[in-house]
Structures are given as C-alpha cells and as structure tokens.
Amino acid sequence: MNPVFVIGHRNPDTDSICSAICYAHLKRRLTGGEYIACRAGHVNAETKFVLERFGVEPPRYIKSFEPRLSDVQYREVPGISEELSLHRAWDYMNENDIQTLAVVDEDRRLKGLLTLGDIARFYIEDQDANALAEAKTSYRNLVDVLDGTLEVGDIDQRFEQGSVVVAAANPDVLEDYIGKNDMVILGNRYESQLCAIEMSAGCIVIGLGSKVSRTIRKLASENGVSIIATPYDTYTCVKVIGQAVPVRHVMRKKGLITFEPEETVEDVKRTVSKKRIRYYPLMDEQGRYVGMFSQRNLLDLERPSVILVDHNERDQAAEGIRSTNIVEIIDHHRIDSVETSGPIYFRNQPLGCTATIITQMYHEHNVEIEPKIAGLLCSAILSDTLMFRSPTCTPLDRMAAEELAKIVGLDIKQYATEMFRSSSRLLDRSMDELLHMDFKYFQAQNQKIAISQVTSVSENELSGIRDKMLEYMESCLASSGLSMLFAMLTNIIEEKTELLYVGKGAQQLVRAAFKTDCGEHSVVLPGVVSRKKQMVAPLVRAMEHDEAIE
C-alpha cells in the first residue's frame, strides 16, 4: 500500500499541525497502513512550543504535491562511452530493451544520444569506403566486431586514413585498386597478402581463419602494416566491419533535450509533447547523467493519496493539490471548492476546532488516547477556541479539552497562558513573518482577499506592531494579486480585535460588514476574536450583497 499523506492548510496553525499528527496516528492504529503527517508551511512559535512540550517532531514539510521528475519511474541504464562500437551499442540496447542510449564521459557528463534510428540511418544511407577512416575507428573495435586477433600492430591505434578494399582480383590487378593506408579484406592467398603490403596498405584483414605466415607478419611489421586475422569469410567481413564505427560518429550531439529531477511533470509534458522522441536523459543537479525516462513514464505516474484536515478550500491547500487523490476530509470550516475524483469520506462539523472532531473519532473507534496525543489535541482546541473565548467554541469543544487535559495532567488556564505567551514577543519578528503566520485566502464575487490573524495576551505588543504592519500591508498588496488585505490584531484577554485593512473599497466593505464607523485603515471591534465566524462571514456576505463595493 502506498503511503497516505495527512496534511493541513498553508501557513499552518496549531490545530492544523496537531490534527494532522493525531489523525495520522489514529489511521495507523485502525488500518495498520502507512499514514504520514505533513505540513504545508513553517511551524509557528506557538505550535513549536506545543510540539516541544510533548516531545513530538514537526511533521514532514511538503512544499508542493505537484509531481516532479524525481517522482517518475525512470530507468537507471548506465551511459556508454563514445568510443564504443555500434556493434556493442546495438547489443547493449537489446540486452536492456531500450531504444535510446546516453553517451557520457568518465564523469557522466552527457556527450550525445544514440538511438536505434541513428544506427539504422547509418546503415541505410550509402556509406562510402572511407567511412571507417572518417570515424577514426580503433583497431580494438575492428578486432572485436571481426571476432579476430591482431597479429601485427597496436590495438590502441586508430584507422584514420584510407578506404576499405575487397581483394577479389588477381594480385597483378590488385595493384591498381589498393592505395596507401587502405584496409584490404582478403583470404589466404599469399600473393594477395604480399601485394597489399607492398602497396603500403594500412591494414590487411585475413579471413577464413587462415594462418598468417611468419614471412607476412615480418614484412607487415617492417612496413607498418597492421594484420587482423578473423574466422569470418569475405562477405561476412564486409557486412560487419562497418559496425566497428564508434558511436560518437553516429550519435546526435546538437539540440539535446535533458531534464532535471526537480522539474515538474506538467512542464516536462508540455515540452516533450511537441517532440517525436521516445526517451529523454535525466540529469542530476550537477549536470551528470543518472538515467532515462520515456513519455509513457510520465503518463504512468501514480497520484499520491491525501487526507485534508482543518480545511477544504483549494486556495488554502498545499500547492499541487489538483495532482493528488483526495481520499478524506476532516474539517470544521465552511465547505468550499476542493474537488475530488469520486466519493470520499467527508466529515464536517460546526465545532470550534478540528481536533475536537478527531477526539470524537478516537472514542467512536474505541482507540485509547495516549497522553502525548491528548496533549496535542488539547493544545489545538485551546488555540483554536482562544481558551473557550471564541464564539466558535461549543460545549463539545470545552468538554473534549477538559477530558484531554485530565489524560495528560494539564491545568488548562495555566497551560493556555504559557502557550499563548510563547507566540508573543511580536516585536522581535519581521512583519512578513507576523503577517503570514496565520494567513488565509478567501474568494467572493470574483474578488480574492486574504485575512491574517495575530493574537497576543499583551495590548502593548499589538499596539507596538500596528503601524509597521499597516505599512507592510500597503507595500505588499500590489504584488499579491489580492483585491484587499486584512490583518486581525486580536487581544485574547480583552476579547477584542483591531482590524487593519488596505485596498480599494476595503474601508467601505468593513463599514458595510460591521455596521460601524471606520477609520481610513483600521477599526476596533470589541468581542470579535474569531476569524472564521466573526470576520470571514460578515466580509464575504457584504461582498456578495453590496454591488457598489469595488
């Protein structure tokens, strides 16, 4: 069974992280399968405090589910040397059942590509008698394809000059055909062998397994003529000798298309869909060849299975969520735009926290909640309900938190105060970090907005970041692609929020949503502490019903 990833929303809060960990734990207990808790963003200070308090490692960070070439099943076929003969390259292709080979140097740097089509084209096209010399074919390759032995000469030398000549005529006629440095293919006729040496041939190939006399070897050595003895007849020699050409003479060197593991599959598909090439080389980050993949490999890619917790909106999900197979959703927010390929288990309850739902599921399946899990679940409930002060908090949330606190031995008021203070020290953080610490997107009437929430138990801290936050919001609005940007500075103890807003029509929208006088960029909203119930709903409702707001 492939692993199932359990993940919360982007810019995760304590509920998102803890719910992912605890639900993955529950699923493992129930099924025995591999369920992996994940996160779609960095762990904030409050969540870090919680995880450290209960000795739990942060979940795996997944930046995007968009499949990349590193997820594709590629073939780890080693590259070949550019000096390898076409004969050996052909055998290698047949042995590995592959139609494209990467030609690499000693450091696995790509030198070229060789396909079956390249080999076929070389043989079908008319090759003149100078082909072996033009390719600077090594004697090592020649001996190999002829299944012969080098009787005279240096195996590491190359045949670089001359044509291939078949000595089928009488010796007295051969003198008119054999040129200097030619390669002469002949049989066991002593006179023909002697003639080739006297005409300063570069190499003579003696077929039919004929024994090479001492005199011929001596004369050849004295005249710098190489001798290859082969068991093949003349016809076979002529047929196979072209296979000694090194692959560098035939391979494609220009316009090579390569890819790296981190490239997305969709980008690669768009590139290769316009090409009539079956296999492509995969290179590592240092530009070294690692294997070969085909277009079919891209189509056969299996989508990862995912369980969403604490969200069901596409804009809040991890990047690339469309490339996954969503199998479950556990959430307490409004139902929005995540689409699935088929029916799934979708549990959505009007509670103050996703962790409350997961606590219920532990009870429904009669799974004991161990102290560590109880601590995470209790922390998530206290965080999301602002220690029961949020209007989203229900009696079920409070009941679950109190039960979980008993399991782990927590004093709720004391622990919640420590937890909230852990995320304070706002003045020590950058505005970018604070804005995106708990940041969510929303859509209505073709307008996209974002609402950030910064909570604290100290009014001085919130007042200290107010002006800098507003200035930062103004600076990043233009490049954000948003119509409006909002930030809730929420005082948990005093149960109030100062709402900051920027963007055309933002002041008018807030006035319509909350029916109150507003400053140019801010308004204080007593009793408002919940983004989900007290902020999102009024703003979205105002956007949908007041067409004058732009």
Coordinates of C-alpha atoms in Angstrom, one line a residue:
M1 CA 0.0 0.0 0.0
N2 CA 1.3 3.4 -0.9
P3 CA 1.5 6.0 1.9
V4 CA -1.3 8.4 2.5
F5 CA -0.4 12.0 3.4
V6 CA -2.4 13.7 6.1
I7 CA -2.0 17.5 5.8
G8 CA -3.4 20.8 7.0
H9 CA -3.6 24.1 5.2
R10 CA -0.9 26.5 4.2
N11 CA 0.5 28.8 6.9
P12 CA -0.5 26.1 9.4
D13 CA -1.7 26.9 12.9
T14 CA -1.6 24.7 16.0
D15 CA -4.9 22.9 15.0
S16 CA -3.7 22.2 11.5
I17 CA -0.4 20.6 12.7
C18 CA -1.7 18.8 15.7
S19 CA -4.8 17.4 13.9
A20 CA -2.6 16.1 11.1
I21 CA -0.3 14.3 13.6
C22 CA -3.1 12.9 15.6
Y23 CA -5.3 11.8 12.7
A24 CA -2.4 10.1 11.0
H25 CA -1.8 8.3 14.3
L26 CA -5.4 7.2 14.5
K27 CA -5.5 5.9 10.9
R28 CA -2.3 3.9 11.5
R29 CA -3.9 2.3 14.6
L30 CA -7.1 1.5 12.8
T31 CA -5.7 0.2 9.5
G32 CA -2.0 -0.7 10.0
G33 CA -1.3 1.3 6.9
E34 CA 1.3 4.0 6.3
Y35 CA -0.2 7.4 7.1
I36 CA 2.3 10.3 7.2
A37 CA 1.5 13.6 8.9
C38 CA 2.6 16.5 6.9
R39 CA 2.5 20.3 6.9
A40 CA 2.2 22.8 4.1
G41 CA 4.2 25.6 5.8
H42 CA 6.5 26.5 8.5
V43 CA 5.8 25.8 12.2
N44 CA 4.9 29.0 14.1
A45 CA 6.1 29.8 17.6
E46 CA 3.0 28.6 19.4
T47 CA 3.0 25.3 17.6
K48 CA 6.7 24.8 18.2
F49 CA 6.0 25.3 21.9
V50 CA 3.3 22.6 21.9
L51 CA 5.4 20.1 19.9
E52 CA 8.4 20.6 22.2
R53 CA 6.3 20.4 25.3
F54 CA 5.0 16.9 24.3
G55 CA 8.2 15.7 22.7
V56 CA 6.8 15.4 19.1
E57 CA 8.8 16.1 16.0
P58 CA 7.3 18.5 13.4
P59 CA 5.5 16.8 10.5
R60 CA 7.2 16.4 7.2
Y61 CA 7.2 19.6 5.2
I62 CA 5.7 19.3 1.7
K63 CA 6.1 22.5 -0.3
S64 CA 4.0 21.1 -3.2
F65 CA 2.3 18.0 -4.3
E66 CA 2.9 18.9 -7.9
P67 CA 4.7 15.8 -9.3
R68 CA 8.3 16.2 -10.3
L69 CA 10.6 14.0 -12.4
S70 CA 12.1 12.7 -9.1
D71 CA 8.7 11.0 -8.6
V72 CA 8.8 9.3 -12.0
Q73 CA 10.0 5.8 -12.5
Y74 CA 13.0 6.2 -14.7
R75 CA 15.4 3.6 -16.0
E76 CA 18.9 3.5 -14.4
V77 CA 20.6 2.4 -17.6
P78 CA 24.3 3.3 -17.4
G79 CA 25.6 5.6 -20.2
I80 CA 28.1 4.3 -22.7
S81 CA 31.5 5.5 -23.9
E82 CA 31.7 7.5 -27.1
E83 CA 34.4 5.0 -28.3
L84 CA 32.0 2.0 -28.0
S85 CA 31.4 0.4 -31.4
L86 CA 27.9 0.4 -33.0
H87 CA 28.0 -3.4 -32.7
R88 CA 28.4 -3.3 -28.9
A89 CA 25.9 -0.4 -28.6
W90 CA 23.3 -2.5 -30.5
D91 CA 23.9 -5.5 -28.2
Y92 CA 23.5 -3.2 -25.2
M93 CA 20.2 -1.9 -26.4
N94 CA 18.9 -5.4 -27.0
E95 CA 20.0 -6.6 -23.6
N96 CA 18.4 -3.6 -21.8
D97 CA 15.3 -3.4 -24.1
I98 CA 15.9 0.3 -24.7
Q99 CA 15.9 2.3 -27.9
T100 CA 18.0 5.3 -26.7
L101 CA 21.4 5.4 -25.0
A102 CA 23.2 8.2 -23.3
V103 CA 26.8 8.7 -24.4
V104 CA 28.8 10.0 -21.5
D105 CA 32.3 10.8 -20.4
E106 CA 34.1 9.4 -17.3
D107 CA 32.3 12.0 -15.1
R108 CA 28.9 11.0 -16.5
R109 CA 28.7 14.3 -18.5
L110 CA 26.4 13.9 -21.5
K111 CA 28.2 13.9 -24.8
G112 CA 25.3 12.8 -27.0
L113 CA 22.4 10.4 -27.6
L114 CA 22.3 7.3 -29.7
T115 CA 19.0 5.8 -30.9
L116 CA 18.1 2.7 -32.9
G117 CA 17.0 5.1 -35.6
D118 CA 20.5 6.6 -35.7
I119 CA 22.1 3.2 -36.2
A120 CA 19.6 2.2 -38.8
R121 CA 20.1 5.5 -40.7
F122 CA 23.8 5.0 -40.7
Y123 CA 23.4 1.6 -42.4
I124 CA 20.6 2.5 -44.8
E125 CA 22.3 5.6 -46.1
D126 CA 25.1 5.0 -48.6
Q127 CA 28.4 4.9 -46.7
D128 CA 31.5 5.2 -48.9
A129 CA 34.6 3.1 -48.5
N130 CA 36.2 5.9 -46.3
A131 CA 33.6 5.7 -43.5
L132 CA 35.9 3.8 -41.1
A133 CA 38.7 6.3 -41.6
E134 CA 36.4 9.3 -41.3
A135 CA 35.2 7.9 -38.0
K136 CA 38.8 7.3 -36.8
T137 CA 37.8 3.7 -35.9
S138 CA 40.0 2.0 -33.3
Y139 CA 41.7 -1.3 -34.1
R140 CA 40.2 -2.5 -30.8
N141 CA 36.7 -2.1 -32.2
L142 CA 37.7 -3.7 -35.5
V143 CA 39.1 -6.8 -33.8
D144 CA 36.0 -7.0 -31.7
V145 CA 33.4 -6.9 -34.5
L146 CA 35.5 -9.3 -36.6
D147 CA 35.9 -11.7 -33.7
G148 CA 39.5 -11.8 -34.6
T149 CA 43.0 -11.3 -33.3
L150 CA 45.5 -8.5 -34.0
E151 CA 48.5 -10.4 -35.4
V152 CA 50.6 -7.3 -36.1
G153 CA 50.0 -3.7 -34.9
D154 CA 48.9 -1.7 -31.9
I155 CA 45.4 -2.4 -30.5
D156 CA 45.1 1.2 -29.3
Q157 CA 45.8 2.8 -32.7
R158 CA 43.1 4.0 -35.0
F159 CA 42.4 3.5 -38.6
E160 CA 42.4 7.1 -39.7
Q161 CA 43.3 7.1 -43.5
G162 CA 42.4 5.1 -46.5
S163 CA 39.4 3.2 -47.9
V164 CA 38.1 -0.4 -47.4
V165 CA 39.1 -2.6 -50.4
V166 CA 38.0 -6.2 -51.0
A167 CA 40.9 -8.1 -52.7
A168 CA 38.8 -10.3 -55.0
A169 CA 41.0 -9.8 -58.1
N170 CA 44.3 -11.4 -59.1
P171 CA 47.4 -9.9 -57.4
D172 CA 48.6 -8.2 -60.6
V173 CA 45.3 -6.4 -60.9
L174 CA 45.1 -5.5 -57.2
E175 CA 47.9 -3.0 -57.6
D176 CA 45.5 -0.8 -59.5
Y177 CA 43.0 -0.8 -56.6
I178 CA 45.0 -0.8 -53.4
G179 CA 46.0 2.7 -52.3
K180 CA 48.3 3.8 -49.5
N181 CA 46.8 3.2 -46.0
D182 CA 43.8 1.3 -47.3
M183 CA 42.2 -1.6 -45.3
V184 CA 42.3 -4.7 -47.5
I185 CA 40.0 -7.6 -46.9
L186 CA 41.3 -10.8 -48.4
G187 CA 41.6 -14.5 -48.0
N188 CA 44.5 -17.0 -47.7
R189 CA 46.3 -16.2 -50.9
Y190 CA 49.9 -15.4 -50.1
E191 CA 50.4 -13.3 -53.3
S192 CA 47.4 -11.0 -52.4
Q193 CA 48.7 -10.5 -48.9
L194 CA 52.2 -9.7 -50.2
C195 CA 50.8 -7.3 -52.8
A196 CA 48.8 -5.4 -50.1
I197 CA 51.9 -5.0 -48.0
E198 CA 54.0 -3.9 -51.0
M199 CA 51.3 -1.3 -51.9
S200 CA 51.6 0.2 -48.3
A201 CA 48.1 -0.7 -47.1
G202 CA 47.3 0.4 -43.6
C203 CA 45.8 -2.9 -42.5
I204 CA 45.0 -6.2 -44.1
V205 CA 42.2 -8.4 -42.8
I206 CA 42.8 -12.1 -43.5
G207 CA 39.7 -14.2 -43.3
L208 CA 38.5 -17.8 -43.3
G209 CA 40.6 -18.5 -40.2
S210 CA 43.7 -18.7 -42.4
K211 CA 47.0 -18.9 -40.6
V212 CA 49.3 -15.9 -41.1
S213 CA 52.7 -16.9 -42.1
R214 CA 55.8 -15.7 -40.3
T215 CA 57.1 -14.0 -43.5
I216 CA 53.9 -12.0 -43.9
R217 CA 53.9 -11.0 -40.3
K218 CA 57.6 -9.9 -40.5
L219 CA 57.0 -7.9 -43.7
A220 CA 53.9 -6.3 -42.4
S221 CA 55.7 -5.3 -39.2
E222 CA 58.6 -3.8 -41.1
N223 CA 56.3 -1.8 -43.4
G224 CA 54.0 -0.6 -40.7
V225 CA 51.0 -2.6 -41.9
S226 CA 48.6 -4.0 -39.3
I227 CA 47.1 -7.5 -39.7
I228 CA 43.8 -8.7 -38.3
A229 CA 43.1 -12.5 -38.6
T230 CA 39.4 -13.4 -38.5
P231 CA 37.4 -16.7 -38.8
Y232 CA 34.8 -14.8 -41.0
D233 CA 34.6 -15.2 -44.8
T234 CA 34.9 -12.2 -47.0
Y235 CA 31.2 -11.5 -47.3
T236 CA 30.7 -11.5 -43.5
C237 CA 33.7 -9.3 -43.0
V238 CA 32.3 -6.7 -45.4
K239 CA 28.9 -6.9 -43.7
V240 CA 30.1 -6.4 -40.1
I241 CA 33.1 -4.2 -40.4
G242 CA 31.0 -1.1 -40.5
Q243 CA 29.7 -1.9 -37.1
A244 CA 33.2 -1.1 -35.7
V245 CA 32.5 2.6 -36.1
P246 CA 32.4 4.3 -32.7
V247 CA 29.1 5.7 -31.6
R248 CA 30.5 9.3 -31.5
H249 CA 30.5 9.2 -35.3
V250 CA 26.7 8.5 -35.4
M251 CA 25.3 9.9 -32.2
R252 CA 23.3 13.2 -32.0
K253 CA 25.2 16.0 -30.4
K254 CA 23.2 19.1 -31.1
G255 CA 19.8 20.1 -29.8
L256 CA 19.8 17.5 -27.0
I257 CA 16.8 17.8 -24.6
T258 CA 17.6 16.9 -21.0
F259 CA 15.7 17.3 -17.7
E260 CA 16.5 17.5 -14.0
P261 CA 14.6 15.8 -11.1
E262 CA 13.1 19.0 -9.7
E263 CA 11.3 19.9 -12.9
T264 CA 7.5 19.5 -12.7
V265 CA 5.9 16.7 -14.7
E266 CA 3.5 19.1 -16.3
D267 CA 6.2 21.4 -17.6
V268 CA 8.1 18.3 -19.0
K269 CA 4.9 17.0 -20.6
R270 CA 4.4 20.3 -22.4
T271 CA 7.9 20.2 -23.7
V272 CA 8.0 16.6 -24.9
S273 CA 4.5 16.6 -26.4
K274 CA 5.9 18.6 -29.3
K275 CA 8.8 16.2 -29.9
R276 CA 8.9 12.8 -31.6
I277 CA 11.4 11.4 -29.2
R278 CA 10.7 8.4 -27.0
Y279 CA 13.3 8.6 -24.3
Y280 CA 15.0 11.5 -22.6
P281 CA 18.0 11.7 -20.3
L282 CA 17.6 12.7 -16.7
M283 CA 20.5 14.7 -15.2
D284 CA 21.2 15.3 -11.5
E285 CA 21.7 18.8 -10.0
Q286 CA 25.4 18.7 -11.0
G287 CA 24.5 18.0 -14.6
R288 CA 25.5 14.3 -14.5
Y289 CA 23.6 11.6 -16.3
V290 CA 21.5 9.4 -14.0
G291 CA 19.0 7.5 -16.2
M292 CA 16.5 7.6 -18.9
F293 CA 12.7 8.1 -18.9
S294 CA 10.0 7.9 -21.6
Q295 CA 6.8 9.8 -22.3
R296 CA 5.0 6.7 -21.1
N297 CA 6.7 7.0 -17.7
L298 CA 5.1 10.5 -17.4
L299 CA 1.6 9.0 -18.1
D300 CA 2.0 6.1 -15.7
L301 CA 2.8 8.4 -12.7
E302 CA 0.5 7.4 -9.8
R303 CA -1.1 10.3 -7.9
P304 CA -0.4 10.5 -4.2
S305 CA -3.3 9.9 -1.8
V306 CA -4.1 12.8 0.6
I307 CA -6.3 13.4 3.6
L308 CA -7.1 17.1 4.2
V309 CA -7.6 18.2 7.8
D310 CA -8.7 21.6 9.1
H311 CA -9.5 22.9 5.5
N312 CA -11.3 22.1 2.4
E313 CA -10.6 25.2 0.2
R314 CA -8.3 24.9 -2.8
D315 CA -6.7 28.3 -2.1
Q316 CA -5.7 27.1 1.3
A317 CA -4.5 23.7 0.3
A318 CA -0.9 22.8 -0.4
E319 CA 0.3 23.7 -3.9
G320 CA -0.4 21.0 -6.5
I321 CA -3.4 19.6 -4.7
R322 CA -5.1 19.0 -8.1
S323 CA -2.4 16.4 -8.8
T324 CA -3.4 14.3 -5.7
N325 CA -6.1 11.8 -5.0
I326 CA -8.0 13.3 -2.0
V327 CA -9.5 10.3 0.0
E328 CA -10.8 12.1 3.1
I329 CA -11.5 15.5 4.5
I330 CA -11.9 16.3 8.2
D331 CA -12.8 19.9 8.8
H332 CA -14.8 22.4 10.8
H333 CA -14.9 25.3 8.2
R334 CA -17.4 26.2 5.5
I335 CA -17.5 23.8 2.5
D336 CA -15.8 25.3 -0.5
S337 CA -14.0 24.5 -3.7
V338 CA -11.9 21.3 -3.3
E339 CA -12.9 18.8 -5.9
T340 CA -12.5 15.0 -5.8
S341 CA -12.5 12.4 -8.5
G342 CA -15.0 10.2 -6.7
P343 CA -17.0 9.8 -3.4
I344 CA -14.9 10.3 -0.3
Y345 CA -15.3 10.3 3.5
F346 CA -16.0 13.9 4.3
R347 CA -16.6 14.9 7.9
N348 CA -17.5 18.5 8.5
Q349 CA -18.9 19.6 11.9
P350 CA -19.8 23.1 13.2
L351 CA -17.3 22.9 16.1
G352 CA -14.6 25.3 17.2
C353 CA -11.7 23.0 16.3
T354 CA -10.8 20.1 14.0
A355 CA -9.1 18.4 16.9
T356 CA -12.4 18.1 18.7
I357 CA -13.7 16.0 15.7
I358 CA -10.7 13.8 15.8
T359 CA -11.1 13.3 19.6
Q360 CA -14.6 12.1 18.9
M361 CA -13.3 9.7 16.3
Y362 CA -10.8 8.2 18.8
H363 CA -13.8 7.5 21.0
E364 CA -16.0 6.2 18.2
H365 CA -13.4 3.6 17.3
N366 CA -12.6 2.7 20.9
V367 CA -9.0 3.7 20.5
E368 CA -7.3 4.8 23.7
I369 CA -5.9 8.3 23.6
E370 CA -2.3 8.2 25.0
P371 CA -1.0 11.3 26.9
K372 CA 1.1 12.6 24.1
I373 CA -1.8 12.6 21.6
A374 CA -4.1 14.0 24.3
G375 CA -1.7 16.9 24.8
L376 CA -1.6 17.8 21.1
L377 CA -5.4 17.6 20.8
C378 CA -6.0 19.7 23.9
S379 CA -3.5 22.3 22.7
A380 CA -5.2 22.6 19.3
I381 CA -8.6 23.1 20.9
L382 CA -7.3 25.7 23.3
S383 CA -5.6 27.5 20.5
D384 CA -8.5 27.5 18.0
T385 CA -11.1 28.5 20.6
L386 CA -8.8 31.0 22.3
M387 CA -9.2 29.2 25.6
F388 CA -13.0 28.9 25.0
R389 CA -13.4 32.7 24.4
S390 CA -14.1 32.3 20.6
P391 CA -17.8 32.4 19.6
T392 CA -17.0 29.3 17.5
C393 CA -16.4 27.4 20.7
T394 CA -19.1 24.8 21.5
P395 CA -19.8 22.8 24.7
L396 CA -18.3 19.8 22.9
D397 CA -15.0 21.7 22.4
R398 CA -14.8 22.6 26.1
M399 CA -15.8 19.1 27.2
A400 CA -13.2 17.5 24.9
A401 CA -10.4 19.8 26.0
E402 CA -11.2 19.2 29.7
E403 CA -11.2 15.4 29.2
L404 CA -7.9 15.6 27.3
A405 CA -6.3 17.8 29.9
K406 CA -7.1 15.2 32.6
I407 CA -5.4 12.5 30.5
V408 CA -2.2 14.5 30.2
G409 CA -2.4 16.2 33.6
L410 CA -2.7 19.8 32.5
D411 CA -4.1 22.9 34.3
I412 CA -5.9 24.4 31.4
K413 CA -5.7 28.1 32.4
Q414 CA -2.0 27.9 33.3
Y415 CA -1.0 25.9 30.3
A416 CA -3.1 28.0 27.8
T417 CA -1.5 31.2 29.2
E418 CA 2.0 29.7 28.7
M419 CA 1.1 28.6 25.2
F420 CA -0.3 32.0 24.1
R421 CA 2.7 33.8 25.6
S422 CA 5.0 31.5 23.6
S423 CA 3.7 33.1 20.4
S424 CA 4.2 36.6 21.8
R425 CA 7.4 38.6 21.6
L426 CA 5.9 40.1 18.4
L427 CA 8.3 43.0 18.4
D428 CA 11.2 40.6 17.8
R429 CA 9.7 39.3 14.5
S430 CA 9.6 40.7 11.0
M431 CA 6.3 42.0 9.6
D432 CA 6.4 39.4 6.8
E433 CA 6.6 36.6 9.4
L434 CA 3.8 38.0 11.5
L435 CA 1.5 38.7 8.5
H436 CA 1.9 35.2 7.2
M437 CA 2.0 33.3 10.5
D438 CA -1.8 32.7 10.3
F439 CA -2.8 33.8 6.8
K440 CA -5.8 32.6 4.8
Y441 CA -7.3 33.4 1.4
F442 CA -11.0 33.8 0.6
Q443 CA -12.9 34.4 -2.6
A444 CA -16.3 36.1 -3.3
Q445 CA -17.7 38.0 -6.3
N446 CA -14.6 37.3 -8.4
Q447 CA -12.5 39.1 -5.7
K448 CA -9.8 37.4 -3.8
I449 CA -8.9 38.7 -0.3
A450 CA -6.7 37.5 2.5
I451 CA -7.1 37.7 6.2
S452 CA -4.2 37.4 8.6
Q453 CA -4.6 37.0 12.4
V454 CA -2.1 37.9 15.0
T455 CA -3.0 37.0 18.6
S456 CA -1.5 38.1 21.9
V457 CA -2.2 38.4 25.5
S458 CA -0.5 41.8 25.6
E459 CA -2.1 45.0 24.3
N460 CA 1.3 46.8 24.3
E461 CA 2.7 44.2 21.9
L462 CA -0.2 44.6 19.5
S463 CA 0.0 48.4 19.6
G464 CA 3.7 48.2 19.0
I465 CA 3.4 46.4 15.7
R466 CA 0.3 48.2 14.4
D467 CA 1.8 51.0 12.3
K468 CA 4.6 48.8 10.9
M469 CA 2.1 46.1 10.0
L470 CA -0.1 48.6 8.2
E471 CA 2.9 50.0 6.3
Y472 CA 4.0 46.5 5.3
M473 CA 0.5 45.5 4.1
E474 CA 0.4 48.6 1.8
S475 CA 3.8 47.6 0.3
C476 CA 2.9 44.0 -0.5
L477 CA -0.7 44.5 -1.7
A478 CA 0.3 45.5 -5.2
S479 CA 2.3 42.3 -5.9
S480 CA 0.0 40.0 -4.0
G481 CA -2.8 39.7 -6.7
L482 CA -5.3 40.5 -4.0
S483 CA -8.2 43.0 -4.1
M484 CA -7.9 43.7 -0.4
L485 CA -5.7 42.6 2.5
F486 CA -6.8 42.4 6.2
A487 CA -5.0 41.8 9.4
M488 CA -6.7 41.0 12.7
L489 CA -4.7 42.1 15.8
T490 CA -6.5 40.1 18.4
N491 CA -6.2 40.6 22.2
I492 CA -7.2 37.3 23.7
I493 CA -7.5 38.6 27.3
E494 CA -9.6 41.7 26.4
E495 CA -11.5 39.7 23.7
K496 CA -11.3 42.4 21.0
T497 CA -9.7 42.8 17.6
E498 CA -8.2 45.8 15.9
L499 CA -8.8 45.2 12.2
L500 CA -6.3 46.6 9.7
Y501 CA -7.2 46.8 6.1
V502 CA -5.8 48.1 2.8
G503 CA -7.0 48.0 -0.8
K504 CA -9.6 49.8 -2.9
G505 CA -13.0 49.6 -1.3
A506 CA -11.7 48.0 1.9
Q507 CA -13.0 50.7 4.3
Q508 CA -16.4 50.7 2.6
L509 CA -16.5 46.9 2.8
V510 CA -15.7 46.9 6.5
R511 CA -18.3 49.6 7.2
A512 CA -20.9 47.5 5.4
A513 CA -19.9 44.3 7.1
F514 CA -19.8 45.5 10.7
K515 CA -22.2 48.5 10.5
T516 CA -19.8 50.8 12.4
D517 CA -17.8 53.9 11.8
C518 CA -14.3 53.1 10.5
G519 CA -11.0 54.8 10.3
E520 CA -9.2 55.0 7.0
H521 CA -7.2 51.9 7.6
S522 CA -8.4 50.4 10.9
V523 CA -11.3 49.8 13.2
V524 CA -11.5 48.3 16.7
L525 CA -14.1 45.5 17.0
P526 CA -15.0 44.6 20.6
G527 CA -15.9 41.0 21.2
V528 CA -14.5 39.9 17.8
V529 CA -11.9 37.2 18.2
S530 CA -12.8 34.5 15.6
R531 CA -11.7 34.9 12.0
K532 CA -14.0 32.1 10.8
K533 CA -17.2 33.1 12.5
Q534 CA -16.9 36.8 13.2
M535 CA -14.7 38.1 10.4
V536 CA -15.0 36.0 7.2
A537 CA -18.7 35.6 7.2
P538 CA -19.6 39.3 7.5
L539 CA -17.0 40.4 5.0
V540 CA -18.0 37.7 2.4
R541 CA -21.7 38.5 2.9
A542 CA -21.0 42.2 2.4
M543 CA -19.0 41.5 -0.8
E544 CA -21.8 39.3 -2.2
H545 CA -24.7 41.6 -1.5
D546 CA -23.3 45.1 -1.9
E547 CA -22.6 45.5 -5.7
A548 CA -21.4 49.1 -5.1
I549 CA -18.3 47.8 -3.3
E550 CA -15.4 47.6 -5.8

